[in-house]
PDB file of C-alpha atoms in Angstrom:
ATOM      1  CA  HIS A   1      12.453 -22.441 -29.789  1.00  0.00           C
ATOM      2  CA  ARG A   2      15.610 -23.021 -27.637  1.00  0.00           C
ATOM      3  CA  THR A   3      18.163 -25.802 -27.817  1.00  0.00           C
ATOM      4  CA  PHE A   4      19.615 -24.471 -25.496  1.00  0.00           C
ATOM      5  CA  ASN A   5      18.086 -23.321 -22.509  1.00  0.00           C
ATOM      6  CA  PHE A   6      19.059 -19.767 -22.654  1.00  0.00           C
ATOM      7  CA  SER A   7      17.503 -16.256 -22.333  1.00  0.00           C
ATOM      8  CA  LYS A   8      17.431 -16.003 -26.213  1.00  0.00           C
ATOM      9  CA  PRO A   9      15.891 -18.119 -29.171  1.00  0.00           C
ATOM     10  CA  ASN A  10      18.625 -20.563 -30.336  1.00  0.00           C
ATOM     11  CA  PHE A  11      19.198 -23.292 -32.541  1.00  0.00           C
ATOM     12  CA  LYS A  12      21.672 -25.908 -32.834  1.00  0.00           C
ATOM     13  CA  ILE A  13      22.905 -26.892 -36.645  1.00  0.00           C
ATOM     14  CA  ASP A  14      25.365 -30.069 -36.679  1.00  0.00           C
ATOM     15  CA  LEU A  15      27.555 -29.841 -39.472  1.00  0.00           C
ATOM     16  CA  VAL A  16      30.391 -32.840 -39.780  1.00  0.00           C
ATOM     17  CA  GLU A  17      34.031 -31.606 -40.186  1.00  0.00           C
ATOM     18  CA  ASN A  18      34.734 -29.625 -43.914  1.00  0.00           C
ATOM     19  CA  GLU A  19      31.504 -29.844 -44.783  1.00  0.00           C
ATOM     20  CA  GLU A  20      30.279 -26.652 -47.148  1.00  0.00           C
ATOM     21  CA  ALA A  21      26.199 -26.151 -46.507  1.00  0.00           C
ATOM     22  CA  VAL A  22      23.692 -23.184 -47.594  1.00  0.00           C
ATOM     23  CA  TYR A  23      21.182 -22.452 -44.751  1.00  0.00           C
ATOM     24  CA  LEU A  24      18.306 -20.373 -45.111  1.00  0.00           C
ATOM     25  CA  ILE A  25      16.983 -19.075 -42.386  1.00  0.00           C
ATOM     26  CA  THR A  26      13.478 -16.881 -42.147  1.00  0.00           C
ATOM     27  CA  THR A  27      12.337 -15.776 -38.889  1.00  0.00           C
ATOM     28  CA  SER A  28       8.285 -14.715 -38.224  1.00  0.00           C
ATOM     29  CA  SER A  29       6.614 -12.966 -35.256  1.00  0.00           C
ATOM     30  CA  ASP A  30       3.311 -13.095 -33.324  1.00  0.00           C
ATOM     31  CA  GLY A  31       3.727 -10.123 -31.979  1.00  0.00           C
ATOM     32  CA  ARG A  32       6.541 -11.300 -29.287  1.00  0.00           C
ATOM     33  CA  ILE A  33       9.268  -9.664 -31.542  1.00  0.00           C
ATOM     34  CA  LEU A  34       9.759  -5.824 -31.982  1.00  0.00           C
ATOM     35  CA  GLN A  35      12.894  -7.224 -34.877  1.00  0.00           C
ATOM     36  CA  ALA A  36      14.803 -10.160 -34.905  1.00  0.00           C
ATOM     37  CA  THR A  37      18.579 -10.620 -36.589  1.00  0.00           C
ATOM     38  CA  PRO A  38      19.577 -14.088 -36.087  1.00  0.00           C
ATOM     39  CA  ARG A  39      23.329 -15.026 -36.756  1.00  0.00           C
ATOM     40  CA  LEU A  40      25.376 -18.272 -37.098  1.00  0.00           C
ATOM     41  CA  ILE A  41      27.823 -18.610 -34.603  1.00  0.00           C
ATOM     42  CA  THR A  42      30.096 -21.807 -33.639  1.00  0.00           C
ATOM     43  CA  LEU A  43      29.239 -23.203 -30.284  1.00  0.00           C
ATOM     44  CA  ASP A  44      32.193 -21.766 -28.898  1.00  0.00           C
ATOM     45  CA  GLU A  45      31.067 -18.707 -29.137  1.00  0.00           C
ATOM     46  CA  PHE A  46      27.435 -19.263 -28.157  1.00  0.00           C
ATOM     47  CA  GLN A  47      28.983 -20.681 -24.836  1.00  0.00           C
ATOM     48  CA  SER A  48      31.029 -17.971 -24.277  1.00  0.00           C
ATOM     49  CA  ILE A  49      27.988 -15.516 -24.528  1.00  0.00           C
ATOM     50  CA  ARG A  50      25.997 -18.169 -22.202  1.00  0.00           C
ATOM     51  CA  GLN A  51      28.990 -18.059 -19.931  1.00  0.00           C
ATOM     52  CA  ARG A  52      28.942 -14.065 -20.041  1.00  0.00           C
ATOM     53  CA  THR A  53      25.171 -13.788 -19.826  1.00  0.00           C
ATOM     54  CA  LEU A  54      25.384 -15.941 -16.652  1.00  0.00           C
ATOM     55  CA  ILE A  55      27.753 -13.871 -14.993  1.00  0.00           C
ATOM     56  CA  PHE A  56      25.481 -10.643 -15.072  1.00  0.00           C
ATOM     57  CA  ASP A  57      22.246 -12.793 -14.266  1.00  0.00           C
ATOM     58  CA  ILE A  58      24.356 -14.154 -10.653  1.00  0.00           C
ATOM     59  CA  ILE A  59      25.019 -10.149 -10.024  1.00  0.00           C
ATOM     60  CA  PHE A  60      21.713  -8.649 -11.320  1.00  0.00           C
ATOM     61  CA  TYR A  61      20.034 -11.470  -8.453  1.00  0.00           C
ATOM     62  CA  GLY A  62      22.287 -11.189  -6.057  1.00  0.00           C
ATOM     63  CA  ALA A  63      21.793  -7.787  -6.057  1.00  0.00           C
ATOM     64  CA  ILE A  64      17.961  -8.592  -5.641  1.00  0.00           C
ATOM     65  CA  ALA A  65      18.730 -10.960  -3.019  1.00  0.00           C
ATOM     66  CA  ILE A  66      20.861  -8.154  -1.132  1.00  0.00           C
ATOM     67  CA  LEU A  67      18.247  -5.933  -1.419  1.00  0.00           C
ATOM     68  CA  LEU A  68      15.417  -7.923  -0.088  1.00  0.00           C
ATOM     69  CA  LEU A  69      17.101  -9.179   2.922  1.00  0.00           C
ATOM     70  CA  ILE A  70      17.887  -5.461   3.524  1.00  0.00           C
ATOM     71  CA  ASN A  71      14.432  -4.533   3.423  1.00  0.00           C
ATOM     72  CA  PHE A  72      13.310  -7.595   5.303  1.00  0.00           C
ATOM     73  CA  LEU A  73      15.598  -6.725   8.190  1.00  0.00           C
ATOM     74  CA  TYR A  74      14.173  -2.697   7.889  1.00  0.00           C
ATOM     75  CA  SER A  75      10.603  -4.030   8.166  1.00  0.00           C
ATOM     76  CA  ARG A  76      11.526  -6.371  10.752  1.00  0.00           C
ATOM     77  CA  MET A  77      12.872  -3.538  12.993  1.00  0.00           C
ATOM     78  CA  ILE A  78      10.658  -0.490  12.266  1.00  0.00           C
ATOM     79  CA  ARG A  79       7.281  -2.308  11.213  1.00  0.00           C
ATOM     80  CA  ASN A  80       5.831  -0.016   8.442  1.00  0.00           C
ATOM     81  CA  ASN A  81       3.291  -1.562   6.137  1.00  0.00           C
ATOM     82  CA  ILE A  82       5.175   0.419   3.473  1.00  0.00           C
ATOM     83  CA  TYR A  83       7.905  -2.760   3.540  1.00  0.00           C
ATOM     84  CA  TYR A  84       4.832  -5.346   2.206  1.00  0.00           C
ATOM     85  CA  PHE A  85       4.377  -2.888  -1.056  1.00  0.00           C
ATOM     86  CA  TYR A  86       7.602  -2.983  -1.156  1.00  0.00           C
ATOM     87  CA  GLY A  87       8.722  -6.060  -0.228  1.00  0.00           C
ATOM     88  CA  ALA A  88       6.534  -7.454  -3.116  1.00  0.00           C
ATOM     89  CA  TYR A  89       7.156  -4.772  -5.818  1.00  0.00           C
ATOM     90  CA  ILE A  90      10.727  -5.880  -5.516  1.00  0.00           C
ATOM     91  CA  LEU A  91       9.909 -10.081  -5.613  1.00  0.00           C
ATOM     92  CA  PHE A  92       7.087  -9.531  -8.546  1.00  0.00           C
ATOM     93  CA  GLY A  93       9.784  -7.853 -10.474  1.00  0.00           C
ATOM     94  CA  CYS A  94      12.202 -10.788 -10.035  1.00  0.00           C
ATOM     95  CA  LEU A  95       9.891 -13.002 -11.315  1.00  0.00           C
ATOM     96  CA  MET A  96       9.036 -11.185 -14.514  1.00  0.00           C
ATOM     97  CA  TYR A  97      12.637 -10.693 -15.348  1.00  0.00           C
ATOM     98  CA  LEU A  98      12.211 -14.833 -15.183  1.00  0.00           C
ATOM     99  CA  PHE A  99      10.068 -15.393 -17.113  1.00  0.00           C
ATOM    100  CA  VAL A 100      10.678 -12.862 -19.670  1.00  0.00           C
ATOM    101  CA  GLU A 101      13.928 -13.826 -20.540  1.00  0.00           C
ATOM    102  CA  GLY A 102      13.104 -17.236 -21.013  1.00  0.00           C
ATOM    103  CA  ARG A 103      14.458 -18.770 -17.857  1.00  0.00           C
ATOM    104  CA  LEU A 104      11.953 -21.296 -17.501  1.00  0.00           C
ATOM    105  CA  TYR A 105      11.837 -23.080 -20.749  1.00  0.00           C
ATOM    106  CA  GLY A 106      13.305 -26.240 -20.629  1.00  0.00           C
ATOM    107  CA  LEU A 107      11.613 -27.120 -17.226  1.00  0.00           C
ATOM    108  CA  GLY A 108       9.032 -29.592 -19.057  1.00  0.00           C
ATOM    109  CA  LEU A 109       6.449 -26.673 -19.688  1.00  0.00           C
ATOM    110  CA  SER A 110       5.265 -25.511 -22.776  1.00  0.00           C
ATOM    111  CA  HIS A 111       5.836 -22.865 -24.319  1.00  0.00           C
ATOM    112  CA  GLN A 112       2.510 -20.790 -24.389  1.00  0.00           C
ATOM    113  CA  LEU A 113       1.234 -21.777 -20.458  1.00  0.00           C
ATOM    114  CA  ILE A 114       5.151 -19.822 -19.949  1.00  0.00           C
ATOM    115  CA  ASP A 115       4.169 -16.961 -22.535  1.00  0.00           C
ATOM    116  CA  HIS A 116       0.671 -16.462 -20.111  1.00  0.00           C
ATOM    117  CA  LEU A 117       2.391 -17.002 -16.726  1.00  0.00           C
ATOM    118  CA  MET A 118       5.038 -14.084 -17.792  1.00  0.00           C
ATOM    119  CA  PHE A 119       1.801 -11.846 -18.285  1.00  0.00           C
ATOM    120  CA  ILE A 120       0.562 -12.627 -14.993  1.00  0.00           C
ATOM    121  CA  SER A 121       3.731 -11.942 -13.877  1.00  0.00           C
ATOM    122  CA  ILE A 122       3.755  -8.574 -15.345  1.00  0.00           C
ATOM    123  CA  ARG A 123       0.724  -7.485 -14.099  1.00  0.00           C
ATOM    124  CA  LEU A 124       1.535  -8.803 -10.675  1.00  0.00           C
ATOM    125  CA  TRP A 125       5.026  -6.362 -11.406  1.00  0.00           C
ATOM    126  CA  VAL A 126       2.652  -3.794 -12.356  1.00  0.00           C
ATOM    127  CA  LEU A 127      -0.193  -4.039  -9.728  1.00  0.00           C
ATOM    128  CA  ALA A 128       2.554  -3.942  -7.169  1.00  0.00           C
ATOM    129  CA  SER A 129       4.448  -0.776  -8.930  1.00  0.00           C
ATOM    130  CA  ILE A 130       1.242   1.052  -8.870  1.00  0.00           C
ATOM    131  CA  LEU A 131       0.200  -0.081  -5.084  1.00  0.00           C
ATOM    132  CA  PHE A 132       3.795   0.860  -3.717  1.00  0.00           C
ATOM    133  CA  THR A 133       4.010   4.150  -5.636  1.00  0.00           C
ATOM    134  CA  ILE A 134       0.710   5.835  -3.999  1.00  0.00           C
ATOM    135  CA  ARG A 135       1.874   4.061  -0.778  1.00  0.00           C
ATOM    136  CA  PHE A 136       5.275   5.980  -0.821  1.00  0.00           C
ATOM    137  CA  LEU A 137       3.773   9.094  -1.772  1.00  0.00           C
ATOM    138  CA  GLU A 138       0.529   8.793   0.402  1.00  0.00           C
ATOM    139  CA  THR A 139      -2.134   9.252  -2.694  1.00  0.00           C
ATOM    140  CA  LYS A 140      -5.285   8.368  -0.474  1.00  0.00           C
ATOM    141  CA  SER A 141      -4.698  10.683   1.701  1.00  0.00           C
ATOM    142  CA  SER A 142      -3.373  13.881  -0.453  1.00  0.00           C
ATOM    143  CA  ASN A 143      -5.567  13.486  -3.290  1.00  0.00           C
ATOM    144  CA  PRO A 144      -8.159  10.822  -2.388  1.00  0.00           C
ATOM    145  CA  THR A 145      -9.925  11.475  -5.788  1.00  0.00           C
ATOM    146  CA  PHE A 146      -6.956  10.314  -8.012  1.00  0.00           C
ATOM    147  CA  TYR A 147      -6.421   7.354  -5.584  1.00  0.00           C
ATOM    148  CA  LYS A 148      -9.863   6.211  -6.820  1.00  0.00           C
ATOM    149  CA  PHE A 149      -9.590   6.808 -10.204  1.00  0.00           C
ATOM    150  CA  ILE A 150      -6.280   4.833  -9.907  1.00  0.00           C
ATOM    151  CA  ILE A 151      -7.508   1.705  -8.046  1.00  0.00           C
ATOM    152  CA  LEU A 152     -10.300   1.816 -10.638  1.00  0.00           C
ATOM    153  CA  MET A 153      -7.471   2.003 -14.001  1.00  0.00           C
ATOM    154  CA  LEU A 154      -6.263  -0.615 -12.170  1.00  0.00           C
ATOM    155  CA  CYS A 155      -9.244  -2.904 -12.095  1.00  0.00           C
ATOM    156  CA  VAL A 156      -9.792  -1.964 -15.774  1.00  0.00           C
ATOM    157  CA  THR A 157      -5.851  -2.371 -17.351  1.00  0.00           C
ATOM    158  CA  LEU A 158      -5.472  -5.431 -15.250  1.00  0.00           C
ATOM    159  CA  GLY A 159      -8.514  -7.366 -15.002  1.00  0.00           C
ATOM    160  CA  ILE A 160      -9.994  -7.284 -18.456  1.00  0.00           C
ATOM    161  CA  PRO A 161      -6.933  -8.296 -20.151  1.00  0.00           C
ATOM    162  CA  THR A 162      -6.522 -11.294 -17.612  1.00  0.00           C
ATOM    163  CA  ILE A 163      -9.990 -12.452 -18.700  1.00  0.00           C
ATOM    164  CA  TYR A 164      -9.261 -11.758 -22.350  1.00  0.00           C
ATOM    165  CA  GLN A 165      -5.960 -14.033 -22.289  1.00  0.00           C
ATOM    166  CA  PHE A 166      -8.189 -17.057 -20.536  1.00  0.00           C
ATOM    167  CA  VAL A 167     -11.148 -17.003 -22.487  1.00  0.00           C
ATOM    168  CA  PHE A 168      -9.177 -16.965 -25.620  1.00  0.00           C
ATOM    169  CA  PHE A 169      -6.263 -19.075 -24.263  1.00  0.00           C
ATOM    170  CA  ASP A 170      -5.589 -20.861 -27.324  1.00  0.00           C
ATOM    171  CA  SER A 171      -5.052 -17.364 -29.555  1.00  0.00           C
ATOM    172  CA  SER A 172      -4.578 -14.396 -27.124  1.00  0.00           C
ATOM    173  CA  ILE A 173      -1.206 -14.222 -26.735  1.00  0.00           C
ATOM    174  CA  SER A 174       0.131 -12.362 -29.832  1.00  0.00           C
ATOM    175  CA  ASN A 175      -2.623  -9.698 -29.428  1.00  0.00           C
ATOM    176  CA  LEU A 176      -1.267  -9.605 -25.355  1.00  0.00           C
ATOM    177  CA  HIS A 177       2.104  -8.700 -26.686  1.00  0.00           C
ATOM    178  CA  ILE A 178       1.167  -5.258 -27.965  1.00  0.00           C
ATOM    179  CA  THR A 179      -1.627  -4.654 -25.590  1.00  0.00           C
ATOM    180  CA  GLU A 180       1.107  -4.970 -22.689  1.00  0.00           C
ATOM    181  CA  ASN A 181       2.917  -2.501 -24.511  1.00  0.00           C
ATOM    182  CA  ILE A 182       0.677  -0.030 -24.972  1.00  0.00           C
ATOM    183  CA  LEU A 183      -0.875  -0.116 -21.495  1.00  0.00           C
ATOM    184  CA  GLY A 184       2.850  -0.269 -20.207  1.00  0.00           C
ATOM    185  CA  PHE A 185       3.188   3.651 -21.281  1.00  0.00           C
ATOM    186  CA  ILE A 186      -0.191   3.965 -19.855  1.00  0.00           C
ATOM    187  CA  TRP A 187       1.049   3.204 -16.494  1.00  0.00           C
ATOM    188  CA  ILE A 188       4.434   5.366 -16.895  1.00  0.00           C
ATOM    189  CA  ILE A 189       2.292   8.522 -17.775  1.00  0.00           C
ATOM    190  CA  LEU A 190       0.088   7.990 -14.661  1.00  0.00           C
ATOM    191  CA  ALA A 191       2.983   7.211 -12.414  1.00  0.00           C
ATOM    192  CA  LEU A 192       4.578  10.548 -13.638  1.00  0.00           C
ATOM    193  CA  THR A 193       1.064  12.362 -13.109  1.00  0.00           C
ATOM    194  CA  THR A 194       1.031  10.759  -9.696  1.00  0.00           C
ATOM    195  CA  VAL A 195       4.103  12.501  -8.658  1.00  0.00           C
ATOM    196  CA  ALA A 196       3.436  15.765 -10.085  1.00  0.00           C
ATOM    197  CA  LEU A 197       0.316  15.734  -8.194  1.00  0.00           C
ATOM    198  CA  ALA A 198       2.336  14.611  -5.055  1.00  0.00           C
ATOM    199  CA  LEU A 199       4.482  17.667  -5.703  1.00  0.00           C
ATOM    200  CA  LYS A 200       1.945  20.178  -4.991  1.00  0.00           C
ATOM    201  CA  LYS A 201       1.239  18.976  -1.779  1.00  0.00           C
ATOM    202  CA  SER A 202       4.727  18.187  -0.737  1.00  0.00           C
ATOM    203  CA  LYS A 203       8.341  18.019  -1.771  1.00  0.00           C
ATOM    204  CA  GLN A 204      10.370  15.582  -0.493  1.00  0.00           C
ATOM    205  CA  LYS A 205       8.561  12.590  -1.132  1.00  0.00           C
ATOM    206  CA  PRO A 206       8.158  12.903  -4.438  1.00  0.00           C
ATOM    207  CA  THR A 207      11.593  14.250  -5.155  1.00  0.00           C
ATOM    208  CA  TYR A 208      12.848  10.695  -3.791  1.00  0.00           C
ATOM    209  CA  TYR A 209      10.511   8.971  -6.159  1.00  0.00           C
ATOM    210  CA  LEU A 210      11.452  11.093  -9.392  1.00  0.00           C
ATOM    211  CA  ILE A 211      15.429  10.192  -8.248  1.00  0.00           C
ATOM    212  CA  SER A 212      14.879   6.439  -7.971  1.00  0.00           C
ATOM    213  CA  TYR A 213      12.099   6.172 -10.672  1.00  0.00           C
ATOM    214  CA  SER A 214      13.713   8.536 -13.467  1.00  0.00           C
ATOM    215  CA  LEU A 215      17.181   5.861 -13.026  1.00  0.00           C
ATOM    216  CA  PHE A 216      15.101   2.989 -14.229  1.00  0.00           C
ATOM    217  CA  LEU A 217      13.300   4.966 -17.039  1.00  0.00           C
ATOM    218  CA  PHE A 218      16.681   6.175 -18.233  1.00  0.00           C
ATOM    219  CA  PHE A 219      18.233   2.793 -18.421  1.00  0.00           C
ATOM    220  CA  VAL A 220      15.419   1.730 -19.998  1.00  0.00           C
ATOM    221  CA  ALA A 221      15.364   3.948 -22.315  1.00  0.00           C
ATOM    222  CA  LEU A 222      18.916   3.040 -23.100  1.00  0.00           C
ATOM    223  CA  GLY A 223      18.004  -0.388 -23.824  1.00  0.00           C
ATOM    224  CA  LEU A 224      15.168   0.519 -25.778  1.00  0.00           C
ATOM    225  CA  VAL A 225      17.359   2.697 -28.203  1.00  0.00           C
ATOM    226  CA  ASP A 226      20.251   0.073 -28.399  1.00  0.00           C
ATOM    227  CA  SER A 227      17.537  -3.042 -29.911  1.00  0.00           C
ATOM    228  CA  HIS A 228      16.730  -0.681 -32.154  1.00  0.00           C
ATOM    229  CA  ALA A 229      20.140   1.226 -33.535  1.00  0.00           C
ATOM    230  CA  THR A 230      22.773  -1.403 -31.423  1.00  0.00           C
ATOM    231  CA  LEU A 231      24.631   1.582 -30.753  1.00  0.00           C
ATOM    232  CA  LEU A 232      25.670   0.188 -27.303  1.00  0.00           C
ATOM    233  CA  PRO A 233      27.437  -2.733 -26.027  1.00  0.00           C
ATOM    234  CA  GLY A 234      26.253  -5.373 -24.435  1.00  0.00           C
ATOM    235  CA  ASP A 235      22.549  -7.272 -24.445  1.00  0.00           C
ATOM    236  CA  PRO A 236      19.707  -4.288 -24.938  1.00  0.00           C
ATOM    237  CA  PHE A 237      17.650  -5.955 -22.011  1.00  0.00           C
ATOM    238  CA  SER A 238      20.881  -5.738 -19.624  1.00  0.00           C
ATOM    239  CA  TYR A 239      20.250  -1.650 -19.399  1.00  0.00           C
ATOM    240  CA  PHE A 240      16.541  -3.208 -18.304  1.00  0.00           C
ATOM    241  CA  LYS A 241      18.312  -5.056 -15.618  1.00  0.00           C
ATOM    242  CA  ILE A 242      20.823  -1.993 -14.404  1.00  0.00           C
ATOM    243  CA  GLY A 243      18.069   0.228 -14.104  1.00  0.00           C
ATOM    244  CA  THR A 244      16.275  -1.965 -12.252  1.00  0.00           C
ATOM    245  CA  ILE A 245      18.825  -2.632  -9.195  1.00  0.00           C
ATOM    246  CA  LEU A 246      19.468   1.354  -9.497  1.00  0.00           C
ATOM    247  CA  GLU A 247      15.898   2.114  -8.831  1.00  0.00           C
ATOM    248  CA  PHE A 248      15.843  -0.321  -5.866  1.00  0.00           C
ATOM    249  CA  ILE A 249      18.931   0.911  -4.300  1.00  0.00           C
ATOM    250  CA  GLY A 250      17.282   4.915  -4.425  1.00  0.00           C
ATOM    251  CA  PHE A 251      14.161   3.144  -3.069  1.00  0.00           C
ATOM    252  CA  THR A 252      15.732   1.308  -0.073  1.00  0.00           C
ATOM    253  CA  TYR A 253      17.869   4.198   0.975  1.00  0.00           C
ATOM    254  CA  PHE A 254      15.344   7.394   0.317  1.00  0.00           C
ATOM    255  CA  ILE A 255      12.312   4.535   2.169  1.00  0.00           C
ATOM    256  CA  ALA A 256      14.760   4.379   5.082  1.00  0.00           C
ATOM    257  CA  ILE A 257      15.085   7.785   5.115  1.00  0.00           C
ATOM    258  CA  LEU A 258      11.310   8.850   5.719  1.00  0.00           C
ATOM    259  CA  VAL A 259      10.729   6.142   8.147  1.00  0.00           C
ATOM    260  CA  LYS A 260      13.474   7.933   9.919  1.00  0.00           C
ATOM    261  CA  GLU A 261      12.222  10.527  10.073  1.00  0.00           C
ATOM    262  CA  LYS A 262       8.956  10.014  11.503  1.00  0.00           C
TER     263      LYS A 262
END
């Protein structure tokens, strides 16, 4: 629950001056949270955390807006359809972060509806990511059999969970979190497999792809480590965002090089 519209769950407790009280805080999870460590902090301290998060988000979403504008201008000049796939990848990635971080709480929508929309945004992000990958690496022409396998996997891994989600609308959320984590790992392996197969045909494009994608995976790994061990400064999720921006910058640069060469 949220007293304040903030990316992390929060709950306000009002104390009168010089009041002494003991609060017993318990947490439970329906599958959405790997671990939770509640802390009691002052309102001023919480507002400071919100301010730092706001500044980081302005930089993050501002960078995404600039990258979208750059790619839009490139697409208007060059007229290459790869920008449709790449633009969708950036847009759905941005939408996914807005939902996952709870930015749409406090707008009159129920928690359950926001969770359902979040899963839809994640699948759209995965769909755009894979379609962009096979377009960037030209998998359809270089390896048509594997291309058909990827399309089949998209239909199965994105279609079946979506059908399950809406058929069991009231009870599917907790199970979906675990399922999506497993599917996310599978898609990372499939993406790397696509790159490995592309390397057999050509070195240039797979190398460009790996440079950008590795930046994303590296910072995701840092965020996952920090979420469990708390070894690094800042919010663990901020490392995911840094990796995302660096990945987008890398792809923007390399797509421009490839199109220019053509």
